[in-house]
Short mmCIF file of C-alpha atoms in Angstrom, two decimals:
data_model
loop_
_atom_site.label_atom_id
_atom_site.label_comp_id
_atom_site.label_asym_id
_atom_site.label_seq_id
_atom_site.Cartn_x
_atom_site.Cartn_y
_atom_site.Cartn_z
CA MET A 1 0.13 -0.14 0.30
CA SER A 2 1.19 3.30 -0.41
CA VAL A 3 2.06 5.92 0.99
CA SER A 4 -0.65 8.10 -0.75
CA ASN A 5 -3.43 5.85 0.48
CA LYS A 6 -1.94 4.51 3.77
CA PHE A 7 -5.40 3.78 6.49
CA SER A 8 -7.45 3.73 3.18
CA PHE A 9 -9.55 1.18 1.17
CA ILE A 10 -9.92 2.79 -1.79
CA ASN A 11 -7.26 2.90 -5.09
CA PRO A 12 -7.55 5.84 -7.28
CA ASN A 13 -6.90 4.05 -9.76
CA LYS A 14 -9.29 1.22 -10.58
CA PHE A 15 -11.83 3.65 -9.98
CA PRO A 16 -13.70 3.16 -13.45
CA PHE A 17 -14.38 6.66 -13.99
CA PHE A 18 -11.32 10.02 -12.79
CA TYR A 19 -11.45 10.25 -9.32
CA GLY A 20 -11.69 14.29 -8.93
CA TYR A 21 -14.94 13.39 -9.30
CA ILE A 22 -15.71 12.45 -5.95
CA VAL A 23 -12.79 14.50 -4.53
CA LEU A 24 -14.77 17.39 -5.86
CA PHE A 25 -17.80 15.51 -4.11
CA ILE A 26 -16.67 14.92 -0.80
CA GLY A 27 -14.42 18.09 -0.69
CA SER A 28 -17.72 20.01 -0.80
CA ILE A 29 -18.77 17.99 2.04
CA GLY A 30 -15.71 18.72 3.41
CA VAL A 31 -16.46 22.26 3.42
CA LEU A 32 -20.22 21.99 4.36
CA ALA A 33 -18.13 19.91 7.34
CA SER A 34 -16.50 23.67 8.53
CA ILE A 35 -20.37 25.41 9.20
CA PRO A 36 -19.34 24.82 12.91
CA GLY A 37 -16.29 26.65 12.47
CA GLN A 38 -18.30 29.95 10.72
CA THR A 39 -19.27 32.27 11.19
CA VAL A 40 -22.12 31.74 9.77
CA GLY A 41 -22.76 28.44 12.39
CA VAL A 42 -21.07 30.20 16.01
CA SER A 43 -23.76 33.08 15.64
CA VAL A 44 -27.31 31.01 16.13
CA PHE A 45 -25.76 29.12 19.23
CA THR A 46 -24.34 32.66 20.62
CA ASP A 47 -27.34 34.54 22.38
CA PRO A 48 -28.67 30.97 24.30
CA VAL A 49 -24.73 30.09 25.62
CA LYS A 50 -24.09 33.76 26.40
CA ASP A 51 -27.57 33.60 28.87
CA ALA A 52 -25.55 30.47 30.00
CA LEU A 53 -22.44 31.06 30.93
CA GLY A 54 -23.29 35.28 31.73
CA LEU A 55 -21.55 37.61 29.53
CA SER A 56 -23.25 40.15 27.35
CA ARG A 57 -23.45 40.92 23.70
CA ASN A 58 -20.51 42.62 23.74
CA GLN A 59 -18.61 40.62 26.67
CA PHE A 60 -19.04 37.83 23.68
CA SER A 61 -18.63 38.74 20.79
CA ASN A 62 -15.72 40.94 22.05
CA ALA A 63 -14.82 36.29 23.40
CA TYR A 64 -14.85 36.09 18.96
CA MET A 65 -13.47 38.41 18.25
CA PHE A 66 -10.18 37.57 19.96
CA GLY A 67 -10.17 34.25 19.42
CA THR A 68 -10.63 34.87 15.21
CA LEU A 69 -7.48 36.79 16.08
CA LEU A 70 -5.85 34.56 17.58
CA SER A 71 -6.66 32.00 14.60
CA ALA A 72 -5.51 34.47 12.03
CA PHE A 73 -1.44 34.39 13.05
CA PHE A 74 -1.66 30.53 12.63
CA VAL A 75 -3.40 29.47 9.89
CA SER A 76 -0.72 30.37 7.13
CA LYS A 77 1.15 28.12 9.51
CA ALA A 78 -0.97 25.76 8.90
CA GLY A 79 -0.56 25.71 4.94
CA ILE A 80 2.58 24.90 4.64
CA LEU A 81 1.39 22.18 6.45
CA PHE A 82 -0.92 21.53 3.62
CA ASP A 83 1.72 21.81 1.26
CA ARG A 84 4.38 18.91 3.14
CA PHE A 85 1.20 16.67 4.30
CA GLY A 86 -1.24 17.00 1.90
CA ALA A 87 -5.48 18.18 2.34
CA ARG A 88 -5.93 14.93 3.01
CA TYR A 89 -3.79 14.01 7.13
CA VAL A 90 -4.40 17.96 7.47
CA ALA A 91 -8.20 17.65 6.67
CA PHE A 92 -8.22 14.45 9.08
CA PHE A 93 -6.59 16.66 11.53
CA ALA A 94 -7.94 19.81 11.75
CA THR A 95 -11.79 17.72 12.10
CA LEU A 96 -10.54 15.36 14.82
CA VAL A 97 -9.36 19.40 16.94
CA LEU A 98 -13.21 21.05 14.96
CA GLY A 99 -15.23 17.74 16.40
CA ILE A 100 -13.06 18.21 20.42
CA SER A 101 -13.73 21.45 20.48
CA LEU A 102 -17.22 21.87 20.31
CA MET A 103 -16.90 19.07 22.13
CA LEU A 104 -15.74 21.19 24.60
CA CYS A 105 -17.74 23.98 23.93
CA ALA A 106 -21.08 21.53 24.97
CA VAL A 107 -19.77 21.60 28.68
CA SER A 108 -17.99 25.67 28.17
CA VAL A 109 -20.51 26.19 32.25
CA GLN A 110 -19.20 23.65 33.51
CA ILE A 111 -15.05 23.87 32.84
CA SER A 112 -16.62 27.79 33.74
CA GLU A 113 -18.63 26.87 37.45
CA GLY A 114 -15.21 24.92 37.31
CA ILE A 115 -12.58 26.93 37.13
CA LYS A 116 -13.82 29.52 38.56
CA SER A 117 -14.94 27.27 42.21
CA MET A 118 -11.19 25.87 42.53
CA LEU A 119 -9.74 29.99 41.88
CA ASN A 120 -13.18 31.68 44.92
CA VAL A 121 -13.80 34.01 42.16
CA THR A 122 -17.23 35.43 40.26
CA THR A 123 -15.80 37.04 37.87
CA TRP A 124 -17.38 37.40 33.64
CA ILE A 125 -13.18 37.01 33.13
CA VAL A 126 -13.48 33.20 33.87
CA PRO A 127 -15.87 32.17 30.44
CA PHE A 128 -14.80 35.18 27.87
CA GLY A 129 -11.27 34.11 28.73
CA VAL A 130 -12.47 29.71 28.02
CA MET A 131 -15.22 31.56 25.30
CA CYS A 132 -11.30 33.26 23.92
CA ILE A 133 -9.45 29.71 23.33
CA LEU A 134 -12.36 27.44 22.31
CA PHE A 135 -13.14 30.39 19.94
CA PHE A 136 -9.48 30.25 18.64
CA PHE A 137 -9.54 25.90 18.57
CA ILE A 138 -13.14 26.65 16.34
CA ARG A 139 -12.12 29.22 14.87
CA PHE A 140 -9.12 28.11 13.53
CA SER A 141 -9.97 24.22 12.76
CA GLY A 142 -13.14 24.85 11.33
CA GLN A 143 -12.75 28.49 8.41
CA GLY A 144 -9.64 27.65 8.79
CA VAL A 145 -7.91 24.70 7.78
CA LEU A 146 -10.65 22.51 7.53
CA THR A 147 -12.17 24.81 4.54
CA MET A 148 -8.49 25.61 3.25
CA ALA A 149 -7.65 21.83 2.93
CA SER A 150 -11.27 20.95 1.49
CA ARG A 151 -11.52 23.78 -0.96
CA ASN A 152 -7.44 23.25 -2.49
CA MET A 153 -7.90 19.93 -2.60
CA ILE A 154 -10.37 20.15 -5.61
CA MET A 155 -8.54 22.92 -7.74
CA LEU A 156 -5.50 20.19 -7.26
CA TRP A 157 -7.66 17.65 -8.96
CA PHE A 158 -8.49 20.35 -11.98
CA ASP A 159 -6.89 22.59 -14.63
CA LYS A 160 -8.27 23.54 -17.46
CA ASN A 161 -12.21 22.68 -16.53
CA ARG A 162 -10.90 24.42 -12.59
CA GLY A 163 -13.14 27.26 -13.48
CA LYS A 164 -16.57 24.77 -14.45
CA VAL A 165 -15.43 22.15 -11.47
CA ASN A 166 -15.90 25.10 -9.00
CA ALA A 167 -18.54 26.06 -10.62
CA ILE A 168 -20.18 23.27 -9.37
CA SER A 169 -18.99 22.88 -6.02
CA SER A 170 -19.98 26.64 -5.02
CA VAL A 171 -23.77 25.88 -5.80
CA THR A 172 -23.06 22.97 -3.27
CA VAL A 173 -21.42 24.90 -1.01
CA SER A 174 -24.17 28.51 -0.95
CA LEU A 175 -27.34 26.36 -0.95
CA GLY A 176 -25.62 24.52 2.10
CA PHE A 177 -24.07 27.35 3.96
CA SER A 178 -27.88 29.60 3.12
CA SER A 179 -30.29 26.48 4.80
CA SER A 180 -27.56 26.32 7.91
CA PRO A 181 -28.93 28.15 9.91
CA LEU A 182 -31.92 26.43 10.14
CA VAL A 183 -30.70 23.32 10.42
CA LEU A 184 -28.72 24.52 13.70
CA ASN A 185 -32.14 26.43 15.32
CA TYR A 186 -33.58 23.47 14.54
CA LEU A 187 -32.04 21.32 16.32
CA ILE A 188 -30.90 23.86 19.28
CA GLU A 189 -34.73 23.87 19.53
CA ARG A 190 -35.37 19.81 19.37
CA HIS A 191 -32.26 19.64 21.69
CA GLY A 192 -30.61 21.70 23.42
CA TRP A 193 -27.68 24.58 22.75
CA GLU A 194 -25.41 21.65 24.34
CA ARG A 195 -26.83 18.25 22.48
CA SER A 196 -27.20 20.09 18.74
CA TRP A 197 -22.70 20.88 19.34
CA GLN A 198 -22.62 17.87 20.67
CA ILE A 199 -24.53 15.31 17.27
CA LEU A 200 -22.43 18.06 15.28
CA ALA A 201 -19.12 17.10 16.78
CA VAL A 202 -19.84 13.41 16.29
CA CYS A 203 -20.88 14.13 12.63
CA LEU A 204 -17.76 15.35 12.46
CA PHE A 205 -16.32 12.57 14.16
CA ILE A 206 -17.86 10.50 11.37
CA PHE A 207 -16.63 12.20 8.38
CA SER A 208 -12.61 12.50 9.75
CA PHE A 209 -12.91 8.69 8.95
CA CYS A 210 -14.37 8.96 5.94
CA ILE A 211 -11.79 11.16 4.62
CA LEU A 212 -9.32 8.56 5.26
CA GLN A 213 -10.90 7.20 2.82
CA LEU A 214 -12.28 9.01 -0.12
CA TYR A 215 -9.67 12.44 0.65
CA ARG A 216 -6.22 12.08 -1.49
CA ASN A 217 -3.61 14.80 -2.12
CA LYS A 218 -2.94 15.39 -5.82
CA PRO A 219 -3.56 12.80 -8.87
CA GLU A 220 0.53 12.97 -9.53
CA ASP A 221 0.32 10.62 -6.69
CA PHE A 222 -1.35 7.85 -8.67
CA ASN A 223 -0.36 8.54 -12.24
CA LEU A 224 -3.04 9.95 -13.12
CA VAL A 225 -3.63 14.29 -14.82
CA PRO A 226 -5.61 16.60 -13.11
CA ASP A 227 -8.61 16.19 -15.60
CA GLY A 228 -8.37 12.98 -16.17
CA VAL A 229 -7.04 13.43 -19.97
CA GLN A 230 -3.91 13.17 -20.41
CA LYS A 231 -2.91 16.48 -22.84
CA ARG A 232 -1.22 14.92 -26.50
CA ILE A 233 2.29 16.62 -27.29
CA LYS A 234 2.75 17.52 -30.79
CA LYS A 235 5.62 17.66 -31.78
CA ALA A 236 6.55 21.32 -33.50
CA VAL A 237 8.54 23.73 -34.65
CA ASP A 238 7.25 27.02 -34.17
CA ALA A 239 5.56 25.77 -31.67
CA PRO A 240 5.45 27.82 -28.00
CA LYS A 241 7.30 26.19 -25.42
CA LYS A 242 4.78 27.30 -22.36
CA VAL A 243 6.21 27.94 -19.30
CA PHE A 244 4.49 27.45 -16.03
CA LYS A 245 6.47 28.47 -12.80
CA ASP A 246 5.09 27.21 -8.72
CA PHE A 247 5.83 29.98 -7.06
CA THR A 248 7.13 29.50 -3.03
CA LEU A 249 4.78 32.20 -0.46
CA ASP A 250 7.72 34.99 -0.71
CA GLU A 251 7.36 35.10 -5.03
CA ALA A 252 3.68 35.57 -4.63
CA LYS A 253 3.92 38.30 -1.63
CA LYS A 254 6.36 40.37 -4.56
CA THR A 255 3.35 40.88 -6.44
CA ARG A 256 1.24 42.82 -7.09
CA GLY A 257 -1.28 40.81 -7.65
CA PHE A 258 -1.23 38.61 -4.45
CA TRP A 259 -2.09 41.81 -2.66
CA MET A 260 -4.81 43.31 -4.53
CA PHE A 261 -6.44 40.53 -4.91
CA GLY A 262 -5.61 39.46 -1.49
CA LEU A 263 -6.78 42.59 -0.31
CA THR A 264 -10.38 42.76 -2.47
CA LEU A 265 -11.44 39.34 -0.71
CA ALA A 266 -10.51 40.55 3.34
CA PHE A 267 -12.96 43.85 2.39
CA ASN A 268 -15.86 40.87 1.37
CA SER A 269 -14.84 38.97 4.77
CA PHE A 270 -15.05 42.49 6.37
CA PHE A 271 -17.89 44.96 5.01
CA ALA A 272 -19.90 40.75 4.49
CA THR A 273 -18.99 39.70 8.07
CA GLY A 274 -20.08 43.08 10.03
CA PHE A 275 -23.43 43.53 7.84
CA THR A 276 -24.36 40.46 8.75
CA PHE A 277 -24.36 40.26 12.68
CA HIS A 278 -25.83 44.02 12.78
CA VAL A 279 -27.97 43.90 9.89
CA VAL A 280 -31.36 44.48 11.86
CA SER A 281 -29.37 47.37 13.52
CA ILE A 282 -28.76 48.99 9.84
CA PHE A 283 -32.18 48.80 8.76
CA GLU A 284 -33.21 49.93 11.65
CA THR A 285 -31.59 53.21 11.74
CA GLN A 286 -33.47 54.04 8.15
CA GLY A 287 -36.60 53.16 9.44
CA TYR A 288 -37.41 50.13 8.23
CA ASP A 289 -38.36 46.71 10.48
CA ARG A 290 -37.28 43.94 11.18
CA ALA A 291 -38.31 41.71 8.70
CA HIS A 292 -37.56 43.79 5.46
CA ALA A 293 -33.68 43.33 7.31
CA ILE A 294 -33.79 39.64 7.08
CA ALA A 295 -35.89 39.64 3.14
CA ILE A 296 -32.99 41.06 1.97
CA PHE A 297 -30.73 37.84 2.22
CA ILE A 298 -33.13 35.77 0.49
CA PRO A 299 -31.82 37.44 -3.73
CA ILE A 300 -28.83 38.26 -2.13
CA SER A 301 -27.57 34.45 -2.34
CA ILE A 302 -30.18 34.41 -5.88
CA ILE A 303 -27.47 36.88 -7.55
CA ALA A 304 -24.42 35.31 -5.56
CA LEU A 305 -25.79 32.14 -7.10
CA SER A 306 -25.94 33.03 -10.44
CA VAL A 307 -23.53 34.63 -10.52
CA SER A 308 -20.64 32.43 -8.58
CA THR A 309 -22.52 29.37 -12.05
CA LEU A 310 -21.60 31.70 -14.41
CA CYS A 311 -18.44 33.99 -13.18
CA ASN A 312 -17.12 30.35 -12.61
CA ILE A 313 -18.11 28.88 -15.85
CA LEU A 314 -16.60 31.51 -17.49
CA SER A 315 -13.13 32.08 -15.42
CA ASP A 316 -11.92 29.27 -18.46
CA TYR A 317 -11.96 31.36 -20.91
CA ILE A 318 -11.78 34.90 -19.92
CA ASN A 319 -8.83 36.84 -18.32
CA HIS A 320 -8.89 36.65 -14.73
CA LYS A 321 -8.33 40.02 -14.36
CA ILE A 322 -11.57 40.84 -15.28
CA TYR A 323 -13.39 40.19 -11.90
CA LEU A 324 -10.81 42.04 -10.14
CA TYR A 325 -12.52 45.02 -11.40
CA ALA A 326 -16.20 44.23 -11.18
CA MET A 327 -15.60 42.72 -7.32
CA LEU A 328 -13.92 46.41 -6.73
CA GLY A 329 -17.09 47.40 -8.59
CA ALA A 330 -19.38 45.42 -6.39
CA GLY A 331 -17.46 46.93 -3.68
CA VAL A 332 -18.23 50.42 -4.43
CA LEU A 333 -21.87 49.64 -5.07
CA ALA A 334 -22.58 48.28 -1.17
CA SER A 335 -21.24 50.81 -0.26
CA CYS A 336 -22.44 53.68 -1.40
CA GLY A 337 -25.27 51.23 -1.02
CA LEU A 338 -24.86 51.60 2.73
CA LEU A 339 -24.65 55.98 1.91
CA PHE A 340 -27.40 55.91 0.82
CA LEU A 341 -30.37 52.79 2.34
CA SER A 342 -32.72 55.28 3.80
CA HIS A 343 -33.15 55.82 -0.46
CA PRO A 344 -35.02 52.28 -2.10
CA MET A 345 -32.04 52.76 -4.90
CA GLY A 346 -29.49 52.71 -1.65
CA VAL A 347 -31.15 49.03 -0.68
CA TYR A 348 -32.02 47.84 -4.67
CA ALA A 349 -27.94 48.97 -4.86
CA LEU A 350 -27.23 47.22 -1.16
CA VAL A 351 -28.41 44.04 -2.10
CA ALA A 352 -27.53 44.29 -5.90
CA GLY A 353 -23.96 44.97 -4.40
CA LEU A 354 -23.23 41.62 -1.63
CA GLY A 355 -24.64 39.15 -4.22
CA LEU A 356 -22.20 39.86 -6.90
CA LEU A 357 -19.01 40.03 -4.26
CA SER A 358 -20.58 36.79 -2.71
CA GLY A 359 -20.69 35.72 -6.38
CA LEU A 360 -16.78 36.61 -6.48
CA PHE A 361 -16.01 36.19 -3.86
CA ALA A 362 -16.07 32.26 -4.70
CA VAL A 363 -14.82 32.17 -8.01
CA ILE A 364 -11.27 34.62 -6.61
CA ASN A 365 -10.93 33.01 -3.36
CA ALA A 366 -10.35 29.08 -5.67
CA VAL A 367 -8.97 29.99 -9.19
CA THR A 368 -6.95 33.14 -8.97
CA TRP A 369 -4.23 30.64 -6.32
CA PRO A 370 -3.23 27.83 -8.76
CA ARG A 371 -3.39 30.11 -12.12
CA TYR A 372 -1.67 32.51 -10.97
CA TYR A 373 0.90 31.34 -8.41
CA GLY A 374 1.29 27.07 -9.89
CA ARG A 375 0.01 23.93 -7.37
CA LEU A 376 3.37 22.89 -5.80
CA HIS A 377 2.74 25.65 -2.54
CA LEU A 378 -0.33 26.45 -2.67
CA GLY A 379 -1.05 25.99 1.24
CA ALA A 380 1.40 28.04 1.55
CA ILE A 381 -0.16 30.87 -0.85
CA THR A 382 -3.51 30.64 -0.06
CA GLY A 383 -2.67 30.18 4.29
CA LYS A 384 -1.89 33.96 3.84
CA VAL A 385 -4.91 35.25 2.09
CA MET A 386 -7.51 33.24 4.20
CA SER A 387 -5.04 34.98 6.81
CA PHE A 388 -6.82 37.97 5.72
CA LEU A 389 -9.67 36.74 5.70
CA VAL A 390 -9.96 35.82 9.22
CA ILE A 391 -8.68 39.32 10.42
CA ALA A 392 -11.03 40.89 8.68
CA SER A 393 -14.09 38.83 9.65
CA ALA A 394 -12.71 39.60 13.30
CA VAL A 395 -11.95 43.05 13.64
CA ALA A 396 -15.69 44.34 11.50
CA PRO A 397 -18.62 43.47 14.13
CA SER A 398 -17.05 45.59 16.46
CA LEU A 399 -16.09 47.35 14.51
CA PHE A 400 -19.32 48.32 12.37
CA SER A 401 -20.85 48.51 16.69
CA TYR A 402 -17.80 51.34 17.34
CA CYS A 403 -19.38 53.40 14.46
CA PHE A 404 -22.54 53.13 15.97
CA SER A 405 -22.46 53.93 18.52
CA THR A 406 -19.93 56.59 18.35
CA PHE A 407 -21.34 58.49 15.31
CA GLY A 408 -24.95 57.27 15.82
CA SER A 409 -24.78 55.63 12.44
CA TYR A 410 -23.42 53.85 10.21
CA SER A 411 -23.07 55.40 6.51
CA TYR A 412 -18.60 56.62 7.99
CA LEU A 413 -18.32 53.33 7.50
CA GLY A 414 -19.74 53.96 3.51
CA TYR A 415 -17.14 56.39 3.74
CA MET A 416 -14.17 54.06 4.94
CA ALA A 417 -14.90 51.47 2.14
CA LEU A 418 -15.09 54.09 -1.12
CA ALA A 419 -11.71 55.49 0.10
CA TYR A 420 -9.93 51.57 0.78
CA LEU A 421 -11.50 50.61 -1.98
CA LEU A 422 -10.11 53.33 -4.14
CA PHE A 423 -7.28 52.64 -3.41
CA LEU A 424 -7.86 48.60 -4.51
CA ILE A 425 -8.97 50.31 -7.42
CA LEU A 426 -5.68 52.82 -8.52
CA GLY A 427 -3.89 49.11 -7.47
CA SER A 428 -5.08 47.02 -10.29
CA LEU A 429 -4.71 49.23 -12.79
CA VAL A 430 -1.10 47.26 -14.00
CA VAL A 431 -1.96 44.59 -11.81
CA LYS A 432 -1.07 41.85 -14.42
CA ASN A 433 -1.05 37.30 -14.33
CA PRO A 434 2.90 36.54 -13.08
CA GLN A 435 2.87 33.24 -15.04
#
């Protein structure tokens, strides 16, 4: 048994069809398995958990922020481990850590009370500290490592059809993420928040076995090629030789494209996370009720799904830089929508901008890095970019809240966002594919 197939009963070489399609399926499930570590998965537990721990909403949110920020400094290191050990083992251990963390979250009240009893104190700092640590492990293993490993693995198994394959994966993931709050809320109402986290943990432990059986690092380990089709090489005197370079992280960081794409993706994480956390409050300041605020996620999801599917398919044929400009334009549209939210056109602009941002994010975050910088050091490069996204999503809720509590309006964030986007637009004018 080869090292690449160790601990598994399945051999990709013996499949009647290209094993990359199995990778596409199980890798997409892997991204969905990260939901308990994503903002959409944590937010459903916020109210019952904070009340049980005796924390205020600000204290609980700050614990989430500190844990997330701490995880951002380790995600890039996990990317290096991905390049060294591959998606299979990295995803396996990330899933185990996420499952164990959820088990500990389920008994966080008992842990907190035990520490208080041992130290003979009653301060809120104890449950705050406990949740900071648990949020670190949840965000690091779920949002960071498991998502990165699963998405990168899919990209390694495809080249020419990378965009089409990512379109299929993006649709699956989008539908799963959109429905997850309903599923998690059902679990909490039926079993309580403690048992719900335990159920999710058991599911993750079962999925970790599936990872060992079905995850595979790259097709070359099994004498296969990306897309499953060996390209025919025609000898011709005048045929130009195609040169493809695998960039290291340090080399990638020296290119303008790395920073412009990475910082644009970070803007999406910042704006979308901050807006989602405070959506009801944002709309209330403009005279809209809770029902109107929540309802906007339906058209946003429809736009995002349509844009993601179309742009993923087209990404195999058109210049990828066009998507960068489109995403920056979508950011401008969303920022203007936040500024003029009191007018109907502002609502339409905000919905359209957020939908376009979300749809383009799914394309750029998956397809850009292997296309621009190769496959050899993909883990290190995407791990670094992931740290940008994690930091942006960590500070967004607090910055949105601080802006409103200080100035009495969220509109100032629109001006800040436009200034930031102007910097990115100017910097992106001369972006080139380093290949």
